[in-house]
Tab-separated table of C-alpha atoms in Angstrom:
chain	number	residue	atom	x	y	z
C	1	MET	CA	-10.084	-2.925	22.960
C	2	ASP	CA	-6.906	-1.607	24.423
C	3	PHE	CA	-4.695	0.631	22.059
C	4	GLU	CA	-2.062	1.641	24.164
C	5	LEU	CA	1.096	1.037	22.541
C	6	THR	CA	3.150	-1.630	23.313
C	7	THR	CA	6.822	-0.983	24.264
C	8	GLU	CA	8.238	-2.445	20.752
C	9	GLN	CA	5.352	-1.186	19.281
C	10	LYS	CA	6.678	2.339	19.974
C	11	MET	CA	10.057	1.819	19.921
C	12	ILE	CA	8.825	0.596	16.051
C	13	GLN	CA	7.074	3.997	15.033
C	14	ASP	CA	9.624	5.916	16.842
C	15	MET	CA	12.725	4.578	14.418
C	16	VAL	CA	10.594	5.100	11.131
C	17	ARG	CA	9.157	8.405	12.215
C	18	ASP	CA	13.111	9.338	12.582
C	19	PHE	CA	14.445	7.486	9.347
C	20	ALA	CA	11.193	9.194	7.040
C	21	GLN	CA	11.835	12.501	8.527
C	22	ALA	CA	15.201	12.293	8.132
C	23	GLU	CA	15.760	10.264	4.639
C	24	ILE	CA	12.623	10.847	2.716
C	25	ALA	CA	10.783	13.815	3.857
C	26	PRO	CA	13.726	15.870	2.805
C	27	ILE	CA	13.469	14.236	-1.124
C	28	ALA	CA	9.799	13.890	-1.410
C	29	SER	CA	9.471	16.804	-3.450
C	30	GLU	CA	12.280	16.239	-5.890
C	31	LEU	CA	11.081	12.776	-6.249
C	32	ASP	CA	7.743	13.645	-7.010
C	33	LYS	CA	8.425	15.873	-9.766
C	34	ALA	CA	11.221	13.877	-10.945
C	35	ALA	CA	8.609	10.604	-10.747
C	36	ARG	CA	12.184	8.646	-9.240
C	37	PHE	CA	11.823	5.638	-7.690
C	38	PRO	CA	14.046	6.209	-4.039
C	39	VAL	CA	16.345	2.835	-5.030
C	40	GLU	CA	18.526	3.731	-1.988
C	41	ILE	CA	15.566	4.739	0.472
C	42	PHE	CA	14.301	0.961	0.039
C	43	GLU	CA	18.073	-0.281	0.511
C	44	LYS	CA	18.580	1.433	3.620
C	45	MET	CA	15.312	0.367	4.770
C	46	GLY	CA	16.164	-3.198	4.546
C	47	LYS	CA	18.868	-2.497	6.308
C	48	LEU	CA	16.919	-1.232	9.184
C	49	GLY	CA	14.769	-4.524	8.694
C	50	LEU	CA	11.620	-3.042	7.201
C	51	MET	CA	11.294	-4.835	3.942
C	52	GLY	CA	9.864	-7.892	6.208
C	53	LEU	CA	8.810	-5.967	9.353
C	54	PRO	CA	5.424	-8.327	9.892
C	55	PHE	CA	7.463	-10.962	9.341
C	56	PRO	CA	9.244	-14.168	11.026
C	57	GLU	CA	12.938	-13.624	11.903
C	58	GLU	CA	13.599	-17.046	9.948
C	59	TYR	CA	12.413	-15.935	7.152
C	60	GLY	CA	14.576	-12.848	6.822
C	61	GLY	CA	11.588	-10.585	9.070
C	62	ALA	CA	11.410	-8.507	11.935
C	63	GLY	CA	8.849	-10.776	13.381
C	64	ALA	CA	6.839	-7.127	14.300
C	65	ASP	CA	2.594	-7.564	14.508
C	66	LEU	CA	0.273	-5.918	12.337
C	67	ILE	CA	-0.351	-3.123	13.977
C	68	SER	CA	4.007	-2.338	13.939
C	69	TYR	CA	3.662	-2.215	10.230
C	70	CYS	CA	0.432	0.206	10.003
C	71	LEU	CA	2.365	2.327	12.341
C	72	ALA	CA	5.845	2.232	10.171
C	73	LEU	CA	3.814	3.112	6.738
C	74	GLU	CA	1.952	5.446	8.626
C	75	GLU	CA	5.135	7.358	8.725
C	76	VAL	CA	6.701	6.631	5.897
C	77	GLY	CA	3.701	7.659	4.138
C	78	ARG	CA	3.513	10.906	6.353
C	79	ALA	CA	7.151	12.001	4.551
C	80	CYS	CA	6.263	10.594	1.241
C	81	GLY	CA	2.837	8.879	-0.451
C	82	GLY	CA	4.723	7.267	-3.171
C	83	THR	CA	7.476	5.760	-1.592
C	84	GLY	CA	5.178	4.533	1.375
C	85	LEU	CA	2.616	2.908	-1.339
C	86	SER	CA	5.305	1.170	-2.758
C	87	TYR	CA	7.020	-0.281	0.547
C	88	GLU	CA	3.186	-1.123	1.152
C	89	ALA	CA	2.876	-2.922	-2.369
C	90	HIS	CA	6.327	-4.789	-1.298
C	91	VAL	CA	5.423	-6.451	1.920
C	92	SER	CA	1.280	-6.291	1.884
C	93	LEU	CA	0.712	-7.634	-1.772
C	94	ALA	CA	4.248	-9.313	-2.804
C	95	CYS	CA	5.635	-10.878	-0.084
C	96	MET	CA	2.423	-11.939	1.988
C	97	PRO	CA	0.746	-14.620	0.130
C	98	ILE	CA	4.350	-16.112	0.007
C	99	TYR	CA	4.627	-16.117	3.391
C	100	LEU	CA	0.695	-17.081	3.801
C	101	TYR	CA	0.225	-19.757	0.896
C	102	GLY	CA	3.981	-20.299	-0.241
C	103	THR	CA	5.885	-23.676	0.351
C	104	GLU	CA	9.043	-24.038	2.585
C	105	GLN	CA	10.906	-24.157	0.121
C	106	GLN	CA	9.505	-21.260	-1.400
C	107	LYS	CA	9.577	-18.905	1.620
C	108	GLN	CA	13.176	-19.671	1.899
C	109	THR	CA	14.017	-19.216	-2.192
C	110	TYR	CA	11.399	-16.276	-2.487
C	111	LEU	CA	10.319	-14.525	0.610
C	112	THR	CA	13.879	-14.775	3.196
C	113	PRO	CA	15.593	-12.372	0.366
C	114	LEU	CA	12.888	-10.146	-0.258
C	115	ALA	CA	12.384	-9.408	3.766
C	116	SER	CA	15.617	-9.130	4.197
C	117	GLY	CA	15.737	-6.355	1.634
C	118	GLU	CA	17.816	-7.908	-1.343
C	119	GLY	CA	15.009	-6.985	-3.523
C	120	ILE	CA	11.519	-5.684	-3.942
C	121	GLY	CA	8.494	-7.525	-4.943
C	122	SER	CA	5.826	-6.721	-6.888
C	123	PHE	CA	1.974	-8.008	-7.344
C	124	GLY	CA	0.478	-8.801	-10.883
C	125	LEU	CA	-3.510	-8.966	-10.750
C	126	THR	CA	-5.008	-5.939	-12.722
C	127	GLU	CA	-5.413	-6.136	-16.124
C	128	PRO	CA	-6.843	-4.433	-19.242
C	129	SER	CA	-10.340	-6.575	-18.507
C	130	ALA	CA	-9.270	-7.226	-14.848
C	131	GLY	CA	-9.790	-4.600	-12.096
C	132	SER	CA	-12.344	-4.891	-9.690
C	133	ASP	CA	-13.838	-7.940	-11.442
C	134	ALA	CA	-10.871	-10.343	-11.103
C	135	GLY	CA	-12.989	-13.110	-12.442
C	136	GLY	CA	-12.012	-11.389	-15.757
C	137	THR	CA	-8.798	-12.265	-15.773
C	138	ARG	CA	-6.958	-13.473	-19.362
C	139	THR	CA	-3.450	-14.016	-18.317
C	140	THR	CA	-3.172	-18.288	-18.770
C	141	ALA	CA	-0.676	-20.262	-17.215
C	142	ILE	CA	-0.414	-23.957	-19.215
C	143	LYS	CA	0.960	-26.546	-17.643
C	144	GLN	CA	3.721	-28.225	-20.046
C	145	GLY	CA	6.093	-31.464	-18.925
C	146	ASP	CA	7.065	-29.919	-15.489
C	147	GLN	CA	6.822	-26.481	-16.079
C	148	TRP	CA	4.124	-23.867	-16.259
C	149	VAL	CA	3.915	-21.486	-19.581
C	150	ILE	CA	2.444	-18.037	-18.950
C	151	ASN	CA	1.454	-15.723	-21.371
C	152	GLY	CA	-0.458	-12.518	-20.922
C	153	SER	CA	-0.391	-8.774	-19.549
C	154	LYS	CA	-0.677	-6.855	-16.265
C	155	ILE	CA	-1.228	-2.896	-16.101
C	156	PHE	CA	-1.115	-0.153	-13.305
C	157	ILE	CA	2.054	-2.545	-11.569
C	158	THR	CA	3.474	-1.139	-8.787
C	159	ASN	CA	6.997	-1.816	-8.278
C	160	GLY	CA	7.215	-3.394	-11.199
C	161	GLY	CA	9.815	-2.344	-13.132
C	162	TYR	CA	12.295	-2.696	-10.167
C	163	ALA	CA	10.956	-6.072	-8.782
C	164	LYS	CA	12.968	-8.608	-8.474
C	165	THR	CA	10.193	-11.432	-7.925
C	166	VAL	CA	6.507	-10.843	-9.005
C	167	VAL	CA	3.778	-12.775	-7.729
C	168	LEU	CA	0.789	-12.993	-9.813
C	169	THR	CA	-2.677	-14.703	-10.952
C	170	ALA	CA	-3.313	-16.651	-14.356
C	171	VAL	CA	-6.204	-18.689	-15.610
C	172	THR	CA	-5.459	-22.684	-15.128
C	173	ASP	CA	-8.502	-23.853	-16.144
C	174	ARG	CA	-10.184	-22.426	-19.193
C	175	GLU	CA	-13.465	-24.357	-18.230
C	176	SER	CA	-14.142	-23.523	-15.088
C	177	ARG	CA	-12.424	-19.781	-15.527
C	178	GLY	CA	-9.997	-21.323	-12.110
C	179	ILE	CA	-7.400	-18.610	-11.489
C	180	SER	CA	-4.419	-20.123	-9.801
C	181	ALA	CA	-0.966	-17.859	-8.157
C	182	PHE	CA	2.604	-17.966	-9.241
C	183	ILE	CA	5.659	-16.948	-8.315
C	184	VAL	CA	7.730	-15.590	-11.077
C	185	PRO	CA	11.205	-14.470	-10.906
C	186	ALA	CA	11.546	-10.941	-13.143
C	187	ASP	CA	15.030	-12.032	-14.635
C	188	THR	CA	12.809	-14.759	-16.461
C	189	ALA	CA	13.209	-15.243	-20.034
C	190	GLY	CA	9.770	-13.782	-22.031
C	191	PHE	CA	8.866	-11.402	-19.130
C	192	LYS	CA	8.875	-7.463	-20.422
C	193	VAL	CA	8.933	-4.395	-18.591
C	194	GLY	CA	6.490	-1.562	-20.258
C	195	LYS	CA	7.842	2.108	-20.110
C	196	ALA	CA	6.205	3.704	-16.653
C	197	TYR	CA	3.221	5.172	-16.356
C	198	GLU	CA	2.478	9.302	-16.177
C	199	LYS	CA	0.297	9.882	-13.379
C	200	LEU	CA	-1.471	12.163	-11.458
C	201	GLY	CA	0.314	11.255	-7.713
C	202	MET	CA	2.089	8.703	-6.157
C	203	ARG	CA	4.833	9.785	-8.652
C	204	ALA	CA	7.823	8.750	-6.258
C	205	SER	CA	6.088	4.877	-7.153
C	206	ASN	CA	7.093	2.983	-9.866
C	207	THR	CA	3.928	1.594	-11.717
C	208	VAL	CA	4.692	-0.022	-15.118
C	209	GLU	CA	2.844	-2.672	-17.747
C	210	LEU	CA	3.839	-6.078	-17.463
C	211	VAL	CA	3.714	-8.675	-20.442
C	212	LEU	CA	4.666	-12.278	-20.455
C	213	GLU	CA	5.636	-14.523	-23.542
C	214	ASP	CA	5.862	-17.097	-23.070
C	215	VAL	CA	7.199	-17.230	-19.618
C	216	ARG	CA	8.396	-20.815	-18.171
C	217	ILE	CA	8.586	-21.179	-14.479
C	218	PRO	CA	9.277	-24.539	-12.982
C	219	GLU	CA	6.214	-26.208	-11.408
C	220	GLU	CA	6.833	-25.423	-8.057
C	221	ASN	CA	6.343	-22.248	-8.583
C	222	LEU	CA	2.494	-22.725	-7.838
C	223	LEU	CA	1.719	-21.153	-5.556
C	224	GLY	CA	-0.842	-22.785	-3.424
C	225	PRO	CA	-3.105	-25.290	-4.631
C	226	LEU	CA	-3.876	-25.071	-7.969
C	227	ASN	CA	-7.217	-22.653	-8.918
C	228	ALA	CA	-7.587	-21.086	-5.774
C	229	GLY	CA	-5.331	-18.036	-6.641
C	230	PHE	CA	-8.494	-15.639	-6.501
C	231	LYS	CA	-9.309	-16.308	-3.337
C	232	GLN	CA	-6.086	-15.949	-1.984
C	233	PHE	CA	-5.881	-13.136	-3.068
C	234	LEU	CA	-9.238	-11.935	-1.637
C	235	SER	CA	-7.628	-12.855	1.727
C	236	THR	CA	-4.335	-11.513	0.976
C	237	LEU	CA	-6.301	-8.235	-0.140
C	238	ASP	CA	-7.432	-8.039	3.360
C	239	GLY	CA	-4.495	-7.422	5.501
C	240	GLY	CA	-3.443	-4.891	2.712
C	241	ARG	CA	-6.097	-2.460	3.051
C	242	VAL	CA	-5.547	-2.397	6.524
C	243	ALA	CA	-2.039	-1.547	5.417
C	244	ILE	CA	-2.821	0.588	2.689
C	245	SER	CA	-5.693	2.557	5.586
C	246	ALA	CA	-2.512	3.355	7.316
C	247	LEU	CA	-0.550	4.981	4.506
C	248	ALA	CA	-3.958	7.163	4.270
C	249	ILE	CA	-3.591	8.461	7.583
C	250	GLY	CA	-0.249	9.364	6.915
C	251	ILE	CA	-0.567	11.306	3.588
C	252	ALA	CA	-3.511	13.281	5.803
C	253	ARG	CA	-1.453	13.701	8.732
C	254	SER	CA	1.242	15.303	6.381
C	255	ALA	CA	-1.573	17.850	4.894
C	256	PHE	CA	-3.829	18.586	8.529
C	257	GLU	CA	-0.162	19.514	9.662
C	258	THR	CA	1.109	21.484	7.031
C	259	ALA	CA	-2.359	23.637	7.591
C	260	LEU	CA	-2.024	23.501	11.302
C	261	GLU	CA	1.351	25.245	11.106
C	262	TYR	CA	-0.527	27.174	8.388
C	263	ALA	CA	-2.512	28.561	10.085
C	264	LYS	CA	-0.899	29.743	13.038
C	265	GLN	CA	1.259	31.581	11.365
C	266	ARG	CA	-0.634	33.040	8.455
C	267	GLN	CA	-2.143	37.123	9.611
C	268	GLN	CA	-5.249	38.090	8.185
C	269	PHE	CA	-7.033	41.138	9.106
C	270	GLY	CA	-4.735	41.441	11.940
C	271	GLN	CA	-5.110	38.155	13.327
C	272	SER	CA	-3.276	34.446	12.566
C	273	LEU	CA	-5.579	32.737	10.897
C	274	SER	CA	-6.214	29.885	13.324
C	275	LYS	CA	-8.762	32.199	15.254
C	276	PHE	CA	-11.193	32.678	12.753
C	277	GLN	CA	-13.693	29.870	13.518
C	278	ALA	CA	-14.207	28.725	9.737
C	279	ILE	CA	-10.767	27.877	9.693
C	280	GLN	CA	-11.141	26.211	13.396
C	281	HIS	CA	-13.887	23.995	12.247
C	282	LYS	CA	-11.453	22.799	9.157
C	283	LEU	CA	-9.116	22.022	11.032
C	284	ALA	CA	-11.003	20.670	14.599
C	285	ASP	CA	-12.547	17.747	11.499
C	286	MET	CA	-9.758	16.969	9.982
C	287	ALA	CA	-7.456	15.618	13.724
C	288	MET	CA	-10.875	14.116	14.567
C	289	ASN	CA	-11.763	12.255	10.843
C	290	ILE	CA	-7.286	11.660	11.191
C	291	ASP	CA	-7.927	9.751	14.986
C	292	LEU	CA	-11.154	8.147	14.178
C	293	ALA	CA	-9.879	6.618	10.757
C	294	ARG	CA	-6.125	5.451	13.429
C	295	ASN	CA	-8.579	3.866	15.958
C	296	ALA	CA	-10.299	1.944	12.474
C	297	VAL	CA	-7.515	1.146	11.673
C	298	PHE	CA	-6.028	-0.324	14.829
C	299	LYS	CA	-9.041	-2.592	15.538
C	300	ALA	CA	-8.428	-4.524	12.092
C	301	ALA	CA	-4.949	-4.897	12.761
C	302	TRP	CA	-5.960	-6.179	16.095
C	303	LEU	CA	-8.452	-8.302	15.531
C	304	HIS	CA	-5.640	-9.491	12.504
C	305	ASP	CA	-3.139	-9.890	14.979
C	306	LEU	CA	-5.233	-12.300	17.110
C	307	GLY	CA	-6.313	-14.271	14.427
C	308	ARG	CA	-9.936	-13.415	14.255
C	309	PRO	CA	-12.135	-12.504	11.657
C	310	PHE	CA	-11.166	-9.059	10.080
C	311	THR	CA	-12.689	-8.954	6.426
C	312	LYS	CA	-15.536	-5.841	7.238
C	313	GLU	CA	-13.175	-3.890	9.562
C	314	ALA	CA	-10.322	-3.535	7.010
C	315	ALA	CA	-12.637	-2.635	4.389
C	316	PHE	CA	-14.657	0.080	7.119
C	317	ALA	CA	-10.679	1.479	7.715
C	318	LYS	CA	-10.225	1.587	3.763
C	319	LEU	CA	-13.174	2.858	2.970
C	320	PHE	CA	-13.557	5.526	5.850
C	321	SER	CA	-9.016	6.616	5.097
C	322	SER	CA	-9.242	6.361	2.146
C	323	GLU	CA	-12.214	8.896	1.940
C	324	MET	CA	-10.753	11.418	4.981
C	325	ALA	CA	-7.557	11.532	3.024
C	326	MET	CA	-8.722	12.999	0.290
C	327	ARG	CA	-11.102	15.464	2.236
C	328	ALA	CA	-8.147	16.473	4.499
C	329	CYS	CA	-5.768	17.599	2.112
C	330	GLU	CA	-8.838	19.583	0.152
C	331	GLN	CA	-9.255	21.393	3.117
C	332	ALA	CA	-6.008	21.671	3.567
C	333	ILE	CA	-5.299	23.025	0.503
C	334	GLN	CA	-8.635	25.106	1.276
C	335	VAL	CA	-6.762	26.891	4.181
C	336	LEU	CA	-4.142	27.744	2.579
C	337	GLY	CA	-5.800	28.898	-0.419
C	338	GLY	CA	-3.318	30.214	-2.796
C	339	ASN	CA	-0.145	28.539	-1.367
C	340	GLY	CA	-1.595	25.403	-0.775
C	341	TYR	CA	-1.835	25.439	-4.983
C	342	MET	CA	1.369	25.612	-4.788
C	343	SER	CA	4.310	23.285	-4.719
C	344	ASP	CA	6.382	25.475	-2.774
C	345	TYR	CA	3.820	23.237	0.297
C	346	PRO	CA	3.229	19.509	0.201
C	347	VAL	CA	-0.804	19.755	0.313
C	348	GLU	CA	-1.038	19.737	-2.951
C	349	ARG	CA	1.016	16.726	-3.544
C	350	ASN	CA	-0.534	14.631	-0.898
C	351	PHE	CA	-3.798	15.812	-2.211
C	352	ARG	CA	-3.037	14.167	-5.586
C	353	ASP	CA	-1.790	11.082	-3.471
C	354	ALA	CA	-4.228	10.605	-1.300
C	355	LYS	CA	-6.710	10.145	-4.816
C	356	LEU	CA	-5.281	6.855	-5.201
C	357	ILE	CA	-6.451	4.990	-2.282
C	358	GLU	CA	-10.022	5.761	-2.845
C	359	ILE	CA	-9.092	3.344	-6.195
C	360	GLY	CA	-6.146	0.589	-5.150
C	361	GLU	CA	-6.670	-2.272	-3.103
C	362	GLY	CA	-10.475	-2.097	-3.919
C	363	THR	CA	-12.120	0.746	-5.178
C	364	SER	CA	-14.757	2.588	-2.768
C	365	GLU	CA	-17.267	1.273	-4.175
C	366	ILE	CA	-16.360	-2.684	-3.811
C	367	GLN	CA	-15.673	-1.718	-0.298
C	368	ARG	CA	-19.038	-0.616	0.432
C	369	LEU	CA	-19.885	-4.045	-1.514
C	370	VAL	CA	-18.069	-5.954	1.089
C	371	ILE	CA	-19.449	-4.023	3.845
C	372	ALA	CA	-22.928	-4.751	2.293
C	373	ARG	CA	-22.164	-8.422	2.149
C	374	GLN	CA	-20.501	-8.635	5.393
C	375	LEU	CA	-23.734	-7.567	6.653
C	376	GLY	CA	-25.389	-10.309	4.959
C	377	CYS	CA	-27.166	-8.207	2.785
């Protein structure tokens, strides 16, 4: 298995790195402190073709593979974790289900504008009683004539306050607890957005509650077969887990690179911190684990791009990279000492951002369950 990047993959990596360092990194601290969603950044990303990177050109995308998308996510996440999270949610969770399960009309109507950067997408799964247990969904969709009427609420919804289109789940068969997926334009009557949450990290990413009160959408906005929504989103989350793993690597890289540079410059006891074995071991562990996590992401993405099963490998990547990122950020703070605890350096923001990845798109505990099931346990 050869992970040498192709010319196209390297071009995408270089382009996104240059963009992220020039446009995102300089304002990342301000975005975090103000909890501001960077609309202008996403408009620029749309013009660069990043908002639909892994989708065919016929639907407004760039026709890139999953590896290229992961490379892009790593670079965006290295500059700003919150911006990376919103980018990942738009592509992996909102656009991807429409591409995988939508009709041709749905793709032309909803995917193309999102992939071409004309709007931002959002994904609604989590509810007050449904998180890791998606079967606890209480939002309902009832067929009335040629329309679906949706009632319920969704919580912790990334991009919800800025979304043009939301893909969400609702119960369509009360007796069997059948769950279906729907495409809901955000300007539909009865669709309401709650106040943005105050969060520990990922503060540049918009996170809100969505309330649906007699939201009426056309019957053709059912996404995929009736009562197949739960299986669809389990499949969608496999790809999302690979992508969010790349985001974790980007955040860890930011912390590691800051710690490495600081250790080389900081003088204590007559020499730089990087000359002390205790610090060298921390830096060595960070570098090693970041590289191992990237290999796990590449393998899962490679399997996906070949059309082969990758559920286990996606869980491997998500579990290892998310926990690795937390360890790397924690150790980076330790290397910087008191400076690491202050907002003058990005490592404290990296630390706060990294924690979400151990929770979102399947907690570490759920990843271990997925892996165990893939082993036949």
